[in-house]
Structures are given as C-alpha cells and as structure tokens.
Short mmCIF file of C-alpha atoms in Angstrom, two decimals:
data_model
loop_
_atom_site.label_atom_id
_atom_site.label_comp_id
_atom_site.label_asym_id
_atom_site.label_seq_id
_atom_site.Cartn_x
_atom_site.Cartn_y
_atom_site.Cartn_z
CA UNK Q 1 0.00 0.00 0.00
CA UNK Q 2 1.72 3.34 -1.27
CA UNK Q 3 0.86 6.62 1.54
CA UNK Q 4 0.69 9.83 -0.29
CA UNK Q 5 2.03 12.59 1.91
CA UNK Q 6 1.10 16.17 1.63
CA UNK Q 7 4.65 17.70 1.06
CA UNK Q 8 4.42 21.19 3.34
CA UNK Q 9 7.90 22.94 4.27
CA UNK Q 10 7.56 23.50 7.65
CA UNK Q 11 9.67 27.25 7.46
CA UNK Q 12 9.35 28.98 4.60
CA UNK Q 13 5.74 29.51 3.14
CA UNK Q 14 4.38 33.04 2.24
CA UNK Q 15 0.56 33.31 1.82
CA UNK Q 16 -1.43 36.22 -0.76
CA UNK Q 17 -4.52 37.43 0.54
CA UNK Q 18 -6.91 39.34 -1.65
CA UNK Q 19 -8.31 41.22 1.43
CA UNK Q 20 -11.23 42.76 -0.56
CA UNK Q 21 -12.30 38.89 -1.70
CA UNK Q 22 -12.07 37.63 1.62
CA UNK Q 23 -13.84 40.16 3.60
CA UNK Q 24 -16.96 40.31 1.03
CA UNK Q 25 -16.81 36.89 1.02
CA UNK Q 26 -16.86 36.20 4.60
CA UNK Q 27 -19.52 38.83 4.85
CA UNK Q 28 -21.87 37.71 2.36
CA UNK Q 29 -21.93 34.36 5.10
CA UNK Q 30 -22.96 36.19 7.91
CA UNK Q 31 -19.78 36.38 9.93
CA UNK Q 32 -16.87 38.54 10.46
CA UNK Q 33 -13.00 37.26 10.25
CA UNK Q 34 -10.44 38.19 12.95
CA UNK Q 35 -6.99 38.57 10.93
CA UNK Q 36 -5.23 37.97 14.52
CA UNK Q 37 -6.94 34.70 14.85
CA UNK Q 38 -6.47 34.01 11.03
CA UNK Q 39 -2.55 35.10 10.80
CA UNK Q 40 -2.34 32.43 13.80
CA UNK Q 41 -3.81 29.61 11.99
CA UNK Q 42 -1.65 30.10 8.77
CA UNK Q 43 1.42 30.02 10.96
CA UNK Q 44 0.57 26.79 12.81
CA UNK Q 45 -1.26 24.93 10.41
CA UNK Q 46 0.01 26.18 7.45
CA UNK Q 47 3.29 26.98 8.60
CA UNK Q 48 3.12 30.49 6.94
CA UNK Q 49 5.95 32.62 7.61
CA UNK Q 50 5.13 35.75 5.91
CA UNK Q 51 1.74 36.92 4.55
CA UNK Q 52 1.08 39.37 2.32
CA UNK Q 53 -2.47 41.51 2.87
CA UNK Q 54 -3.27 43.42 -0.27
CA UNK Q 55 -6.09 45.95 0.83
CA UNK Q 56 -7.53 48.26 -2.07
CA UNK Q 57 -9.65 51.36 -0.69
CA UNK Q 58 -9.55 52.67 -4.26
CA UNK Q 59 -10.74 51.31 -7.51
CA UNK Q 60 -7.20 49.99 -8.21
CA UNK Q 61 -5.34 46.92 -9.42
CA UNK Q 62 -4.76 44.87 -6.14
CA UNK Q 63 -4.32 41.73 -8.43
CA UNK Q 64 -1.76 43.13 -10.27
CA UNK Q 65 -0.16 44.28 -7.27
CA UNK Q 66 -0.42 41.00 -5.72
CA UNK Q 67 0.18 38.56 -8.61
CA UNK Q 68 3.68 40.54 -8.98
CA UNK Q 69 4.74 40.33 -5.45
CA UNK Q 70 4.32 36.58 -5.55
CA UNK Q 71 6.45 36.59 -8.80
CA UNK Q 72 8.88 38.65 -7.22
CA UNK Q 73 9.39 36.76 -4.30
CA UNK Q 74 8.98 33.22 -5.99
CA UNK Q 75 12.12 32.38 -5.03
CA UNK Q 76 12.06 33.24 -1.30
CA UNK Q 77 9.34 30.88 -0.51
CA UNK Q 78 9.39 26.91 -0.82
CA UNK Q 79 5.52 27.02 -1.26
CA UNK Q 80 2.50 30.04 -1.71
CA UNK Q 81 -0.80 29.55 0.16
CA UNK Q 82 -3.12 31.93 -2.17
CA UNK Q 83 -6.89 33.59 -0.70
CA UNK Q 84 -9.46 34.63 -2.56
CA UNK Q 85 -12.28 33.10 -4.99
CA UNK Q 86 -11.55 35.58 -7.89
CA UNK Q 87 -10.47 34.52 -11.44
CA UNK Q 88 -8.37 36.88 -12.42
CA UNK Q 89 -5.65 34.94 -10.23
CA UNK Q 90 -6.13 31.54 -12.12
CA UNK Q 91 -3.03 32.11 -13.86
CA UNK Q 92 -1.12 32.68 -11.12
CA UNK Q 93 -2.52 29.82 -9.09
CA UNK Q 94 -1.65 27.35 -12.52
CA UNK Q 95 1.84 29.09 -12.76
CA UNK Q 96 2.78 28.14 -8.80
CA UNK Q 97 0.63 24.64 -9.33
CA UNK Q 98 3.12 23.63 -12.32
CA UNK Q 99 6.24 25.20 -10.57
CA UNK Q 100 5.62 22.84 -7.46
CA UNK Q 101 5.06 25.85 -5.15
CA UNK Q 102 1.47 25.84 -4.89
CA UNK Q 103 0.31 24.97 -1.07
CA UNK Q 104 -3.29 25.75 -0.82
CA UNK Q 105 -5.63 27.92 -2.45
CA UNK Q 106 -7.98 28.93 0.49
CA UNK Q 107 -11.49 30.35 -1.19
CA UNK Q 108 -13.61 32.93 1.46
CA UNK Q 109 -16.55 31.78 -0.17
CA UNK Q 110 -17.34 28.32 -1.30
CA UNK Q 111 -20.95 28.90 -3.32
CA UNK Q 112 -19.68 31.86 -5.07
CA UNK Q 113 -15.66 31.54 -6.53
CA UNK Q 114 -14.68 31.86 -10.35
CA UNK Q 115 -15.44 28.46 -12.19
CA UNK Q 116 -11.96 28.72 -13.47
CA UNK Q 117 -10.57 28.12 -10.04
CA UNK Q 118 -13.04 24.77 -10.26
CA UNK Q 119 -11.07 23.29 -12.53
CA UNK Q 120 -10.33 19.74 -11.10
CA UNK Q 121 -6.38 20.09 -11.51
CA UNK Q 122 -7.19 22.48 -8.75
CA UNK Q 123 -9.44 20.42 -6.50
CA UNK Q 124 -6.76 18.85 -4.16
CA UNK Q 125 -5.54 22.03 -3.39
CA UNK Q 126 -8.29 24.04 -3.01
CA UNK Q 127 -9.64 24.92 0.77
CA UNK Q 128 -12.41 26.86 2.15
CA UNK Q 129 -12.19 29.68 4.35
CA UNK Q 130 -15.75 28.31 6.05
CA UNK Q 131 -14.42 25.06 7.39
CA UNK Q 132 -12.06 27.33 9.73
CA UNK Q 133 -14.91 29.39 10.34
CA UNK Q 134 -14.35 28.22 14.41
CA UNK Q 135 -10.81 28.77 14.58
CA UNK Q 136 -11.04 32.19 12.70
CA UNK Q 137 -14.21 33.80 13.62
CA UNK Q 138 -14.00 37.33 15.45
CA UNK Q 139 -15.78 36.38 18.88
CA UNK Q 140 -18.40 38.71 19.60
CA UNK Q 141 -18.15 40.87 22.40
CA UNK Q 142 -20.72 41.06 25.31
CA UNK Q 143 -21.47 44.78 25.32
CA UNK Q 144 -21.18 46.18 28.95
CA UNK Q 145 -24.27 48.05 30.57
CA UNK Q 146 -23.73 51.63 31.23
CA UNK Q 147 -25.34 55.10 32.16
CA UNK Q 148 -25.81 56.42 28.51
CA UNK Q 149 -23.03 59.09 27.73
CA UNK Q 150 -24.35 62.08 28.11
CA UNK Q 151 -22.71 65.14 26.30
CA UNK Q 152 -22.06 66.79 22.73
CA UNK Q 153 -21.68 64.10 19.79
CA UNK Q 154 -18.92 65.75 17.42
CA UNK Q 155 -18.89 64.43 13.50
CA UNK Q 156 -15.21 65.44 11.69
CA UNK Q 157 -14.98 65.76 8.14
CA UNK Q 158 -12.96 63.36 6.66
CA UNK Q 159 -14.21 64.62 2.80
CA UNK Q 160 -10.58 66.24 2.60
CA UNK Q 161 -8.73 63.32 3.59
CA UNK Q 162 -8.01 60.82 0.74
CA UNK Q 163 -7.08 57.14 1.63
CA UNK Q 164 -4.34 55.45 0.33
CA UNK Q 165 -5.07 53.92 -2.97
CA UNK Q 166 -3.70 50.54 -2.35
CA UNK Q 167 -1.59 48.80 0.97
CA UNK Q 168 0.35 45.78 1.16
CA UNK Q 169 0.98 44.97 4.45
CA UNK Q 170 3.65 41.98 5.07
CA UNK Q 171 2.66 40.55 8.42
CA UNK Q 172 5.64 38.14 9.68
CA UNK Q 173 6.36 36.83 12.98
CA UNK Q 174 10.04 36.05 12.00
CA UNK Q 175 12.48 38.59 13.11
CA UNK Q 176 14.65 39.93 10.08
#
C-alpha cells in the first residue's frame, strides 16, 4: 500500500490574501474574520511565515499588485498559500501549481468563486475559508451596561482626507 504525503515545508511559506475577496466573502456568510486569529492559523497549520495583505480602498489593481509580489518573491518561498475566490488569479494559481510551489488555495466563499478556479487540476488544493470558520471567527463581544453618555456628539470631516489607494501589508512573525 503506497501513503501519499502532503509535502508542506515546515519554514518557509508566504501566503497572498486578496483582502477585498475575503472580507466580502466572509460577509456575504454572515460572519466577520479576525486577521489575529487568522494570521495564527496560517502560521501553525500552514506553517506560513510571511503573509502578504493586499487591501484596495480605491478602484485599483490589487491583483496586479499581488500577482507581482508573488512573482517577485517566488524564489524566497518553498511554497505560496493563495486567498481569494476571484479569477483573475487563475493564472497565477496554474503558474505556482506547475512550478511545485502551490500549497493551498484557500477560497472565502465556497458557493460563489470563479469556475476557473473549479477546474479539477485544482481540487486537491483548493480549501475553504468556512471550514475554519471556528478557529477564525471574530468572537463577539458582550457589550457592557452603562449610564448612557451624556454630552455633545462631534462628526469630523474626513471629505478632505483621501485614503491610500492601495496597501500591502507583510505581516511576519520572524524577526529579520
């Protein structure tokens, strides 16, 4: 009898997150993702070292911006865990499958996702952000019973302020 063993490098795996894809997908399932809890579980299960958030506030192009990080640091990881359920990143996703660096491809939502990340090649690979849901979930807080505040409510305009366009954040727990 032959064991097949899922290959994981246990030091040096980055993981992509399309941040937009995974918070509207999370959303659109009732429930709200704590990034503490979830950076935790991609370190110990996943043994992530490094992970990439790409936030867009902006109409920009976040996949661009992440499908060229992973290409530029291709050769700093052994393998890529990649989030999201959009289709624009099936190339990437094929390109890291054939290179032997693909680890997981972790979908935030598993009734709506591109069919071209369906594609069977993909199947053994592919994980859902839902079956974590326990690990993962932001815990809701019991809110405390007070006197109401009493006092002056003061609004600021923000309408001058413009957010950044688009953020990668590298979250990593090893020192450099």
């Amino acid at each position: 009898m032959i064991k097949l063993i899922n290959m994981i490098s246990k030091e040096n795996n980055f993981a992509f997150i399309d941040s937009q894809n995974l918070n509207l997908g999370i959303r659109a399932q009732g429930w709200e993702l704590d990034f503490a809890r979830f950076r935790v579980y991609l370190k110990d299960k996943h043994y992530i070292s490094k992970a990439f958030l790409f936030i867009g506030y902006v109409k920009g192009n976040v996949d661009a911006e992440l499908v060229l990080h992973a290409m530029i640091h291709i050769n700093d990881f052994d393998q890529a865990l990649i989030v999201t359920g959009d289709g624009d990143f099936h190339c990437l996703v094929e390109y890291l499958l054939e290179q032997k660096k693909l680890l997981a491809l972790m979908v935030p939502n598993r009734k709506k996702y591109s069919g071209l990340l369906k594609r069977k090649y993909f199947l053994p690979y592919t994980r859902f952000v839902a079956d974590i849901r326990n690990k993962v979930q932001k815990k809701r807080k019991t809110p405390m019973r007070t006197k109401p505040h009493q006092g002056t409510l003061s609004v600021r305009d923000n309408s001058s302020i413009s957010p950044p366009k688009i953020m990668s954040i590298a979250l990593s727990t090893s020192k450099q």
